[in-house]
mmCIF file of C-alpha atoms in Angstrom:
data_model
loop_
_atom_site.group_PDB
_atom_site.id
_atom_site.type_symbol
_atom_site.label_atom_id
_atom_site.label_comp_id
_atom_site.label_asym_id
_atom_site.label_seq_id
_atom_site.Cartn_x
_atom_site.Cartn_y
_atom_site.Cartn_z
ATOM 1 C CA MET A 172 100.808 86.005 92.411
ATOM 2 C CA THR A 173 97.060 86.427 92.471
ATOM 3 C CA GLU A 174 95.481 89.860 92.443
ATOM 4 C CA TYR A 175 92.155 90.867 93.958
ATOM 5 C CA LYS A 176 90.242 94.107 93.963
ATOM 6 C CA SER A 177 87.647 95.351 96.401
ATOM 7 C CA ARG A 178 84.962 97.976 96.126
ATOM 8 C CA PHE A 179 86.249 99.252 99.480
ATOM 9 C CA LEU A 180 89.646 100.932 99.321
ATOM 10 C CA GLU A 181 90.958 99.586 102.629
ATOM 11 C CA LEU A 182 88.983 96.420 103.318
ATOM 12 C CA GLY A 183 90.466 94.365 106.158
ATOM 13 C CA PHE A 184 90.111 90.618 106.766
ATOM 14 C CA TYR A 185 91.615 87.938 108.998
ATOM 15 C CA VAL A 186 93.340 84.660 108.167
ATOM 16 C CA ASN A 187 94.442 82.487 111.137
ATOM 17 C CA ASP A 188 94.185 85.479 113.519
ATOM 18 C CA ILE A 189 96.419 87.620 111.274
ATOM 19 C CA ARG A 190 94.903 90.825 109.867
ATOM 20 C CA PHE A 191 95.382 91.666 106.193
ATOM 21 C CA GLN A 192 94.211 94.828 104.468
ATOM 22 C CA PHE A 193 93.625 96.016 100.926
ATOM 23 C CA GLN A 194 95.544 99.084 99.826
ATOM 24 C CA ASN A 195 93.688 101.379 97.415
ATOM 25 C CA GLY A 196 91.232 98.567 96.704
ATOM 26 C CA ARG A 197 93.982 96.158 95.606
ATOM 27 C CA PHE A 198 95.538 93.084 97.255
ATOM 28 C CA VAL A 199 98.172 90.734 95.803
ATOM 29 C CA THR A 200 99.181 87.422 97.390
ATOM 30 C CA ASP A 201 100.516 83.988 96.638
ATOM 31 C CA ASP A 202 99.532 82.399 99.983
ATOM 32 C CA PRO A 203 96.980 79.591 99.377
ATOM 33 C CA GLU A 204 95.242 80.142 102.750
ATOM 34 C CA VAL A 205 94.746 83.853 102.051
ATOM 35 C CA ILE A 206 93.516 83.063 98.540
ATOM 36 C CA SER A 207 90.914 80.633 99.872
ATOM 37 C CA VAL A 208 89.575 83.270 102.292
ATOM 38 C CA LEU A 209 89.521 85.965 99.599
ATOM 39 C CA ASN A 210 87.552 83.665 97.282
ATOM 40 C CA THR A 211 84.764 83.479 99.887
ATOM 41 C CA LEU A 212 84.443 87.238 100.501
ATOM 42 C CA VAL A 213 81.434 88.895 98.875
ATOM 43 C CA ASP A 214 82.944 92.352 98.302
ATOM 44 C CA VAL A 215 86.089 91.005 96.637
ATOM 45 C CA GLU A 216 86.660 90.198 92.977
ATOM 46 C CA ARG A 217 89.546 88.156 91.640
ATOM 47 C CA VAL A 218 91.299 90.070 88.886
ATOM 48 C CA GLY A 219 93.645 87.316 87.821
ATOM 49 C CA GLN A 220 97.068 85.882 88.237
ATOM 50 C CA THR A 221 100.083 87.971 87.477
ATOM 51 C CA VAL A 222 103.359 86.389 86.555
ATOM 52 C CA GLU A 223 106.297 88.331 87.989
ATOM 53 C CA SER A 224 104.556 91.666 87.364
ATOM 54 C CA GLU A 225 105.895 92.996 90.651
ATOM 55 C CA LYS A 226 109.465 93.026 89.352
ATOM 56 C CA PRO A 227 110.381 96.168 87.435
ATOM 57 C CA GLU A 228 111.545 95.599 83.916
ATOM 58 C CA PRO A 229 115.261 96.202 83.401
ATOM 59 C CA LYS A 230 115.890 99.431 81.571
ATOM 60 C CA THR A 231 118.334 99.551 78.733
ATOM 61 C CA GLU A 232 120.306 102.734 78.952
ATOM 62 C CA GLU A 233 121.187 104.478 75.762
ATOM 63 C CA PRO A 234 124.205 106.751 75.743
ATOM 64 C CA GLU A 235 123.140 110.346 75.978
ATOM 65 C CA ALA A 236 124.289 112.778 73.348
ATOM 66 C CA PRO A 237 126.236 115.690 74.799
ATOM 67 C CA ALA A 238 124.064 118.743 75.279
ATOM 68 C CA LYS A 239 124.776 121.554 72.844
ATOM 69 C CA SER A 240 125.249 124.880 74.456
ATOM 70 C CA ALA A 241 123.542 127.774 72.774
ATOM 71 C CA ARG A 242 126.069 130.528 72.118
ATOM 72 C CA LYS A 243 124.909 134.015 72.719
ATOM 73 C CA PRO A 244 126.665 137.048 71.375
ATOM 74 C CA SER A 245 128.260 139.176 74.028
ATOM 75 C CA ALA A 246 126.769 142.631 74.501
ATOM 76 C CA LYS A 247 129.899 144.827 74.635
#
């Protein structure tokens, strides 16, 4: 995946009559045709290539300790 950023938050561009648009100034793709068009745009900067950064990291769950209840004296 290749990531690009734009100085415009929602810059739109066309590749083969298909419209693409940046979201919050960021666009990620792995399509070589889209990459070649993005490399020619003036207001776009290539940030770099990300390797599987879109997948969330698996979380290791630790067993939770049982919650201790705070005892309060009864007001009799």
